[in-house]
Every structure is written in C-alpha cells, then in structure tokens.
Amino acid sequence: MELTKEGQAALDIILKAAKDNGIDVKGGKVRRTSSRFCLGVEHGDYNGTELFGVGTDRFIWLAYKPNGTKKVRLFSGNFPGDGVIEFELGNVPEPKSAEVAETWGRFPYGIDYILRREGYELSQGIDGVLYGNIPGGGMSRSASLCNNLILSLFDANGIEV
C-alpha cells in the first residue's frame, strides 16, 4: 500500500520517536485507525440514541511489534512528556491513581483490564509508537486509539475477531 503524504509524515515522526525513546518497531506492522464526528449528538452510540457518524481524513497510526515478553511499552508522539508507558499484561495500576489519571496511559491500561475481564488471555506484549493528527474533542480520538490498540494486541496474541 502506498502511503499518502500525511501517512509518510506520520511514519517519519513515529520512526524518529521510536529511535529517540529506545523502542524497536523495525520489522513490525503499522496500523491506522480513523476518526469520525457525529452530527447532532455526542456519545450517542453507547447511550442508545440515534446518531449520524461521518468519517474523516484524520487518523492515529501505531507502529508495533511483539516483543517476546508480557510487557507493553508504548510511546505517543502526541504526548512526549508522558514518556514511555510501560506495564506487564494483567498488572496495571489502579484506575484512580495519578499514574493513570493524568496520562494517555489510562487507555492501554483500561484496555488490558477490560480484555481480561471479558476472558481474553493476553500473553504477548508489544513495543509500539503512536502518532495521530486527529484534533481535539468531538472527533472520537479515544475510540480510534482504543480500536487501534485492541486490534494490535489481538494481532500480537493471535486472536482473530
């Protein structure tokens, strides 16, 4: 697949961030998930109201590869001040702790928790770097991030959906 100009720019940012933060994604995969906005109603999809979602040309890219351990190591090019988010699968911090509440890390921590609660056994961690060009609120940025992380963890663990 040929990359768009925006896709190549995102990949360049990801590869530089990976190198600068000691995260090896060479030989791995790149997954792209899109954003959307909903006309007339926000949060309607899980509140049972009708909505009209419109896809956009804004994305989150994740370059990742399995790392042979149970550790997940992730870096966001959008939140470099948070550093590398690292945890062992099945061993995430408490949801209300400052370590979780004040960083974008609450999303991968929450994904690990929910997938385990729903019976998915994850034993293969990943190293990954994320970057997105989705602007602020109302664009389903968190949904794009969560879908990307879930699909990538499923892929690394051989789980088909």
Tab-separated table of N, CA and C in Angstrom, residues 19-147:
chain	number	residue	atom	x	y	z
A	19	LYS	N	13.240	5.665	17.720
A	19	LYS	CA	14.699	5.713	17.892
A	19	LYS	C	15.076	6.516	19.137
A	20	ASP	N	14.467	7.689	19.288
A	20	ASP	CA	14.790	8.573	20.415
A	20	ASP	C	14.409	7.982	21.766
A	21	ASN	N	13.444	7.058	21.797
A	21	ASN	CA	12.949	6.515	23.064
A	21	ASN	C	13.266	5.041	23.263
A	22	GLY	N	14.127	4.484	22.422
A	22	GLY	CA	14.578	3.103	22.598
A	22	GLY	C	13.505	2.059	22.396
A	23	ILE	N	12.579	2.324	21.498
A	23	ILE	CA	11.519	1.354	21.213
A	23	ILE	C	11.750	0.797	19.813
A	24	ASP	N	11.932	-0.509	19.743
A	24	ASP	CA	12.238	-1.169	18.475
A	24	ASP	C	10.953	-1.582	17.768
A	25	VAL	N	10.647	-0.912	16.665
A	25	VAL	CA	9.475	-1.276	15.865
A	25	VAL	C	9.880	-1.744	14.466
A	26	LYS	N	11.187	-1.809	14.218
A	26	LYS	CA	11.652	-2.240	12.890
A	26	LYS	C	11.199	-3.662	12.614
A	27	GLY	N	10.666	-3.870	11.417
A	27	GLY	CA	10.165	-5.186	11.044
A	27	GLY	C	8.773	-5.467	11.565
A	28	GLY	N	8.178	-4.492	12.232
A	28	GLY	CA	6.830	-4.668	12.774
A	28	GLY	C	5.765	-4.255	11.776
A	29	LYS	N	4.601	-3.948	12.293
A	29	LYS	CA	3.456	-3.556	11.472
A	29	LYS	C	3.049	-2.129	11.810
A	30	VAL	N	2.318	-1.526	10.886
A	30	VAL	CA	1.732	-0.210	11.127
A	30	VAL	C	0.227	-0.335	10.928
A	31	ARG	N	-0.517	0.094	11.926
A	31	ARG	CA	-1.978	0.056	11.857
A	31	ARG	C	-2.476	1.505	11.911
A	32	ARG	N	-3.471	1.809	11.082
A	32	ARG	CA	-4.054	3.144	11.041
A	32	ARG	C	-5.543	3.028	11.330
A	33	THR	N	-6.024	3.843	12.261
A	33	THR	CA	-7.455	3.899	12.554
A	33	THR	C	-7.933	5.335	12.371
A	34	SER	N	-9.166	5.464	11.921
A	34	SER	CA	-9.684	6.789	11.578
A	34	SER	C	-10.510	7.391	12.705
A	35	SER	N	-10.836	8.652	12.504
A	35	SER	CA	-11.714	9.347	13.440
A	35	SER	C	-13.069	9.551	12.773
A	36	ARG	N	-13.982	10.135	13.523
A	36	ARG	CA	-15.300	10.478	12.997
A	36	ARG	C	-15.854	11.599	13.856
A	37	PHE	N	-16.883	12.213	13.365
A	37	PHE	CA	-17.655	13.109	14.221
A	37	PHE	C	-19.118	12.789	13.996
A	38	CYS	N	-19.920	13.077	14.987
A	38	CYS	CA	-21.343	12.743	14.923
A	38	CYS	C	-22.154	14.025	14.850
A	39	LEU	N	-23.015	14.074	13.864
A	39	LEU	CA	-23.874	15.244	13.722
A	39	LEU	C	-25.009	15.177	14.739
A	40	GLY	N	-25.140	16.225	15.514
A	40	GLY	CA	-26.288	16.348	16.393
A	40	GLY	C	-26.140	15.764	17.777
A	41	VAL	N	-25.300	14.769	17.959
A	41	VAL	CA	-25.232	14.140	19.280
A	41	VAL	C	-23.838	13.560	19.500
A	42	GLU	N	-23.322	13.770	20.696
A	42	GLU	CA	-22.068	13.135	21.073
A	42	GLU	C	-22.377	12.028	22.064
A	43	HIS	N	-21.601	11.006	22.069
A	43	HIS	CA	-21.727	9.872	22.987
A	43	HIS	C	-23.037	9.120	22.801
A	44	GLY	N	-23.695	9.307	21.696
A	44	GLY	CA	-24.971	8.644	21.458
A	44	GLY	C	-24.846	7.165	21.179
A	45	ASP	N	-23.709	6.760	20.630
A	45	ASP	CA	-23.560	5.355	20.246
A	45	ASP	C	-23.689	4.415	21.430
A	46	TYR	N	-23.220	4.797	22.588
A	46	TYR	CA	-23.342	3.914	23.748
A	46	TYR	C	-24.428	4.366	24.720
A	47	ASN	N	-25.174	5.398	24.361
A	47	ASN	CA	-26.298	5.841	25.184
A	47	ASN	C	-27.645	5.540	24.546
A	48	GLY	N	-27.627	4.815	23.431
A	48	GLY	CA	-28.870	4.370	22.824
A	48	GLY	C	-29.610	5.389	21.989
A	49	THR	N	-28.985	6.508	21.670
A	49	THR	CA	-29.660	7.491	20.825
A	49	THR	C	-29.220	7.327	19.375
A	50	GLU	N	-30.035	7.847	18.500
A	50	GLU	CA	-29.701	7.799	17.076
A	50	GLU	C	-28.585	8.802	16.809
A	51	LEU	N	-27.712	8.452	15.887
A	51	LEU	CA	-26.669	9.388	15.520
A	51	LEU	C	-26.310	9.199	14.062
A	52	PHE	N	-25.674	10.193	13.528
A	52	PHE	CA	-25.201	10.143	12.150
A	52	PHE	C	-23.708	10.412	12.184
A	53	GLY	N	-22.920	9.356	12.111
A	53	GLY	CA	-21.474	9.482	12.158
A	53	GLY	C	-20.899	9.747	10.780
A	54	VAL	N	-19.921	10.622	10.734
A	54	VAL	CA	-19.266	10.982	9.481
A	54	VAL	C	-17.775	10.708	9.631
A	55	GLY	N	-17.232	9.876	8.748
A	55	GLY	CA	-15.804	9.588	8.771
A	55	GLY	C	-14.994	10.800	8.340
A	56	THR	N	-13.747	10.839	8.761
A	56	THR	CA	-12.868	11.960	8.425
A	56	THR	C	-11.580	11.434	7.803
A	57	ASP	N	-10.743	12.355	7.419
A	57	ASP	CA	-9.423	12.003	6.902
A	57	ASP	C	-8.349	12.277	7.955
A	58	ARG	N	-8.677	12.031	9.196
A	58	ARG	CA	-7.741	12.170	10.317
A	58	ARG	C	-7.587	10.806	10.961
A	59	PHE	N	-6.350	10.497	11.419
A	59	PHE	CA	-6.045	9.134	11.825
A	59	PHE	C	-5.124	9.080	13.036
A	60	ILE	N	-5.053	7.871	13.623
A	60	ILE	CA	-3.998	7.507	14.567
A	60	ILE	C	-3.255	6.338	13.946
A	61	TRP	N	-1.936	6.467	13.898
A	61	TRP	CA	-1.075	5.400	13.398
A	61	TRP	C	-0.351	4.774	14.578
A	62	LEU	N	-0.199	3.465	14.560
A	62	LEU	CA	0.576	2.739	15.567
A	62	LEU	C	1.530	1.803	14.842
A	63	ALA	N	2.826	2.032	15.028
A	63	ALA	CA	3.842	1.088	14.560
A	63	ALA	C	4.159	0.206	15.762
A	64	TYR	N	4.069	-1.112	15.589
A	64	TYR	CA	4.240	-2.014	16.724
A	64	TYR	C	4.811	-3.347	16.273
A	65	LYS	N	5.344	-4.057	17.255
A	65	LYS	CA	5.705	-5.451	17.019
A	65	LYS	C	5.729	-6.180	18.350
A	66	PRO	N	5.435	-7.481	18.320
A	66	PRO	CA	5.524	-8.281	19.544
A	66	PRO	C	6.957	-8.240	20.066
A	67	ASN	N	7.096	-8.238	21.391
A	67	ASN	CA	8.436	-8.117	21.968
A	67	ASN	C	8.914	-9.369	22.699
A	68	GLY	N	8.145	-10.459	22.670
A	68	GLY	CA	8.592	-11.698	23.300
A	68	GLY	C	8.471	-11.716	24.812
A	69	THR	N	7.805	-10.709	25.375
A	69	THR	CA	7.600	-10.650	26.825
A	69	THR	C	6.121	-10.372	27.090
A	70	LYS	N	5.770	-10.267	28.363
A	70	LYS	CA	4.403	-9.878	28.731
A	70	LYS	C	4.292	-8.367	28.928
A	71	LYS	N	5.353	-7.640	28.580
A	71	LYS	CA	5.338	-6.192	28.775
A	71	LYS	C	4.804	-5.465	27.557
A	72	VAL	N	4.051	-4.413	27.839
A	72	VAL	CA	3.603	-3.479	26.817
A	72	VAL	C	4.393	-2.195	27.038
A	73	ARG	N	5.039	-1.735	25.974
A	73	ARG	CA	5.807	-0.486	26.021
A	73	ARG	C	5.311	0.394	24.888
A	74	LEU	N	4.735	1.538	25.227
A	74	LEU	CA	4.145	2.426	24.226
A	74	LEU	C	4.615	3.858	24.441
A	75	PHE	N	4.838	4.542	23.332
A	75	PHE	CA	5.196	5.955	23.372
A	75	PHE	C	4.283	6.698	22.419
A	76	SER	N	3.797	7.856	22.837
A	76	SER	CA	2.944	8.684	21.986
A	76	SER	C	3.710	9.908	21.512
A	77	GLY	N	3.795	10.058	20.191
A	77	GLY	CA	4.397	11.257	19.626
A	77	GLY	C	3.575	12.505	19.893
A	78	ASN	N	2.327	12.338	20.288
A	78	ASN	CA	1.468	13.472	20.621
A	78	ASN	C	1.610	13.912	22.075
A	79	PHE	N	2.067	13.004	22.932
A	79	PHE	CA	2.226	13.311	24.358
A	79	PHE	C	3.617	12.886	24.824
A	80	PRO	N	4.674	13.468	24.241
A	80	PRO	CA	6.028	13.026	24.574
A	80	PRO	C	6.391	13.238	26.042
A	81	GLY	N	5.768	14.212	26.682
A	81	GLY	CA	6.046	14.470	28.093
A	81	GLY	C	5.648	13.330	29.013
A	82	ASP	N	4.764	12.452	28.548
A	82	ASP	CA	4.352	11.298	29.352
A	82	ASP	C	5.383	10.179	29.309
A	83	GLY	N	6.363	10.292	28.431
A	83	GLY	CA	7.394	9.260	28.336
A	83	GLY	C	6.827	7.944	27.839
A	84	VAL	N	7.577	6.880	28.084
A	84	VAL	CA	7.155	5.541	27.674
A	84	VAL	C	6.179	4.996	28.712
A	85	ILE	N	5.003	4.595	28.260
A	85	ILE	CA	4.018	3.937	29.124
A	85	ILE	C	4.374	2.455	29.109
A	86	GLU	N	4.686	1.905	30.270
A	86	GLU	CA	5.131	0.514	30.331
A	86	GLU	C	4.404	-0.218	31.448
A	87	PHE	N	3.911	-1.419	31.124
A	87	PHE	CA	3.274	-2.244	32.138
A	87	PHE	C	3.311	-3.693	31.692
A	88	GLU	N	3.151	-4.581	32.666
A	88	GLU	CA	3.052	-6.003	32.361
A	88	GLU	C	1.577	-6.348	32.189
A	89	LEU	N	1.283	-7.118	31.143
A	89	LEU	CA	-0.097	-7.532	30.902
A	89	LEU	C	-0.677	-8.160	32.165
A	90	GLY	N	-1.866	-7.742	32.547
A	90	GLY	CA	-2.523	-8.259	33.742
A	90	GLY	C	-2.093	-7.587	35.025
A	91	ASN	N	-1.218	-6.588	34.940
A	91	ASN	CA	-0.714	-5.919	36.132
A	91	ASN	C	-0.687	-4.411	35.876
A	92	VAL	N	-1.871	-3.814	35.873
A	92	VAL	CA	-1.968	-2.383	35.599
A	92	VAL	C	-2.236	-1.622	36.891
A	93	PRO	N	-1.843	-0.338	36.927
A	93	PRO	CA	-2.089	0.469	38.126
A	93	PRO	C	-3.581	0.647	38.387
A	94	GLU	N	-3.898	1.038	39.603
A	94	GLU	CA	-5.280	1.329	39.977
A	94	GLU	C	-5.828	2.453	39.097
A	95	PRO	N	-7.098	2.350	38.692
A	95	PRO	CA	-7.671	3.343	37.780
A	95	PRO	C	-7.639	4.778	38.294
A	96	LYS	N	-7.744	4.981	39.587
A	96	LYS	CA	-7.803	6.339	40.128
A	96	LYS	C	-6.429	6.897	40.508
A	97	SER	N	-5.371	6.116	40.311
A	97	SER	CA	-4.045	6.592	40.694
A	97	SER	C	-3.595	7.705	39.755
A	98	ALA	N	-2.757	8.605	40.261
A	98	ALA	CA	-2.250	9.711	39.444
A	98	ALA	C	-1.465	9.184	38.254
A	99	GLU	N	-0.811	8.052	38.427
A	99	GLU	CA	-0.037	7.435	37.347
A	99	GLU	C	-0.915	7.152	36.134
A	100	VAL	N	-2.177	6.864	36.373
A	100	VAL	CA	-3.110	6.546	35.294
A	100	VAL	C	-3.920	7.775	34.889
A	101	ALA	N	-4.503	8.443	35.851
A	101	ALA	CA	-5.479	9.500	35.572
A	101	ALA	C	-4.900	10.682	34.805
A	102	GLU	N	-3.635	10.963	34.968
A	102	GLU	CA	-3.050	12.163	34.372
A	102	GLU	C	-2.312	11.918	33.065
A	103	THR	N	-2.391	10.729	32.490
A	103	THR	CA	-1.686	10.445	31.244
A	103	THR	C	-2.609	9.760	30.246
A	104	TRP	N	-2.186	9.730	29.007
A	104	TRP	CA	-2.930	8.981	27.993
A	104	TRP	C	-2.810	7.484	28.265
A	105	GLY	N	-1.913	7.080	29.164
A	105	GLY	CA	-1.738	5.675	29.523
A	105	GLY	C	-2.994	5.031	30.076
A	106	ARG	N	-3.952	5.839	30.519
A	106	ARG	CA	-5.198	5.252	31.030
A	106	ARG	C	-5.905	4.422	29.964
A	107	PHE	N	-5.668	4.716	28.707
A	107	PHE	CA	-6.321	3.944	27.643
A	107	PHE	C	-5.729	2.543	27.499
A	108	PRO	N	-4.417	2.373	27.328
A	108	PRO	CA	-3.907	0.996	27.260
A	108	PRO	C	-4.106	0.225	28.562
A	109	TYR	N	-4.010	0.897	29.713
A	109	TYR	CA	-4.268	0.206	30.978
A	109	TYR	C	-5.707	-0.309	31.005
A	110	GLY	N	-6.638	0.557	30.626
A	110	GLY	CA	-8.050	0.170	30.618
A	110	GLY	C	-8.341	-0.948	29.638
A	111	ILE	N	-7.686	-0.924	28.494
A	111	ILE	CA	-7.870	-1.987	27.500
A	111	ILE	C	-7.419	-3.318	28.068
A	112	ASP	N	-6.259	-3.337	28.710
A	112	ASP	CA	-5.781	-4.584	29.318
A	112	ASP	C	-6.795	-5.098	30.340
A	113	TYR	N	-7.298	-4.207	31.178
A	113	TYR	CA	-8.263	-4.591	32.207
A	113	TYR	C	-9.542	-5.164	31.587
A	114	ILE	N	-10.112	-4.461	30.622
A	114	ILE	CA	-11.383	-4.893	30.016
A	114	ILE	C	-11.212	-6.197	29.240
A	115	LEU	N	-10.143	-6.326	28.477
A	115	LEU	CA	-9.946	-7.568	27.714
A	115	LEU	C	-9.822	-8.768	28.644
A	116	ARG	N	-9.116	-8.606	29.750
A	116	ARG	CA	-9.002	-9.711	30.717
A	116	ARG	C	-10.354	-10.008	31.360
A	117	ARG	N	-11.066	-8.955	31.718
A	117	ARG	CA	-12.391	-9.141	32.316
A	117	ARG	C	-13.319	-9.903	31.376
A	118	GLU	N	-13.178	-9.670	30.090
A	118	GLU	CA	-14.027	-10.326	29.094
A	118	GLU	C	-13.495	-11.695	28.672
A	119	GLY	N	-12.426	-12.161	29.314
A	119	GLY	CA	-11.942	-13.517	29.080
A	119	GLY	C	-10.842	-13.683	28.054
A	120	TYR	N	-10.294	-12.601	27.544
A	120	TYR	CA	-9.190	-12.706	26.587
A	120	TYR	C	-7.880	-12.859	27.345
A	121	GLU	N	-7.144	-13.903	27.021
A	121	GLU	CA	-5.850	-14.149	27.652
A	121	GLU	C	-4.753	-13.552	26.787
A	122	LEU	N	-4.139	-12.510	27.264
A	122	LEU	CA	-3.038	-11.881	26.548
A	122	LEU	C	-1.731	-12.295	27.205
A	123	SER	N	-0.828	-12.849	26.416
A	123	SER	CA	0.463	-13.270	26.960
A	123	SER	C	1.628	-12.659	26.198
A	124	GLN	N	1.353	-11.996	25.089
A	124	GLN	CA	2.393	-11.404	24.251
A	124	GLN	C	2.281	-9.887	24.287
A	125	GLY	N	3.325	-9.264	24.814
A	125	GLY	CA	3.355	-7.809	24.852
A	125	GLY	C	3.827	-7.231	23.531
A	126	ILE	N	3.720	-5.929	23.424
A	126	ILE	CA	4.176	-5.242	22.218
A	126	ILE	C	5.004	-4.021	22.592
A	127	ASP	N	5.870	-3.638	21.677
A	127	ASP	CA	6.531	-2.344	21.715
A	127	ASP	C	5.895	-1.527	20.610
A	128	GLY	N	5.530	-0.289	20.891
A	128	GLY	CA	4.864	0.498	19.864
A	128	GLY	C	5.012	1.989	20.062
A	129	VAL	N	4.871	2.692	18.954
A	129	VAL	CA	4.873	4.152	18.965
A	129	VAL	C	3.647	4.623	18.200
A	130	LEU	N	2.928	5.549	18.813
A	130	LEU	CA	1.702	6.107	18.233
A	130	LEU	C	1.905	7.552	17.824
A	131	TYR	N	1.153	7.933	16.814
A	131	TYR	CA	1.079	9.342	16.442
A	131	TYR	C	-0.257	9.566	15.752
A	132	GLY	N	-0.893	10.691	16.036
A	132	GLY	CA	-2.168	10.979	15.401
A	132	GLY	C	-2.287	12.418	14.958
A	133	ASN	N	-3.132	12.636	13.958
A	133	ASN	CA	-3.410	14.001	13.512
A	133	ASN	C	-4.880	14.364	13.725
A	134	ILE	N	-5.514	13.675	14.671
A	134	ILE	CA	-6.913	13.958	14.999
A	134	ILE	C	-6.941	15.145	15.963
A	135	PRO	N	-7.668	16.220	15.614
A	135	PRO	CA	-7.718	17.369	16.518
A	135	PRO	C	-8.531	17.063	17.777
A	136	GLY	N	-8.689	18.045	18.631
A	136	GLY	CA	-9.343	17.898	19.924
A	136	GLY	C	-10.712	17.265	19.937
A	137	GLY	N	-11.440	17.473	21.018
A	137	GLY	CA	-12.691	16.800	21.327
A	137	GLY	C	-13.730	16.734	20.223
A	138	GLY	N	-14.564	15.715	20.326
A	138	GLY	CA	-15.666	15.542	19.406
A	138	GLY	C	-15.326	14.787	18.138
A	139	MET	N	-14.107	14.268	18.041
A	139	MET	CA	-13.669	13.582	16.823
A	139	MET	C	-13.423	12.093	17.055
A	140	SER	N	-13.860	11.561	18.185
A	140	SER	CA	-13.705	10.134	18.514
A	140	SER	C	-12.247	9.694	18.526
A	141	ARG	N	-11.392	10.576	19.010
A	141	ARG	CA	-9.963	10.265	19.113
A	141	ARG	C	-9.725	9.088	20.047
A	142	SER	N	-10.404	9.056	21.177
A	142	SER	CA	-10.199	7.951	22.120
A	142	SER	C	-10.693	6.634	21.534
A	143	ALA	N	-11.782	6.664	20.778
A	143	ALA	CA	-12.278	5.439	20.139
A	143	ALA	C	-11.285	4.935	19.104
A	144	SER	N	-10.711	5.842	18.339
A	144	SER	CA	-9.711	5.464	17.342
A	144	SER	C	-8.501	4.831	18.023
A	145	LEU	N	-8.041	5.447	19.107
A	145	LEU	CA	-6.904	4.919	19.858
A	145	LEU	C	-7.214	3.539	20.412
A	146	CYS	N	-8.359	3.387	21.052
A	146	CYS	CA	-8.714	2.098	21.660
A	146	CYS	C	-8.860	1.003	20.608
A	147	ASN	N	-9.526	1.296	19.504
A	147	ASN	CA	-9.644	0.294	18.442
A	147	ASN	C	-8.276	-0.121	17.926
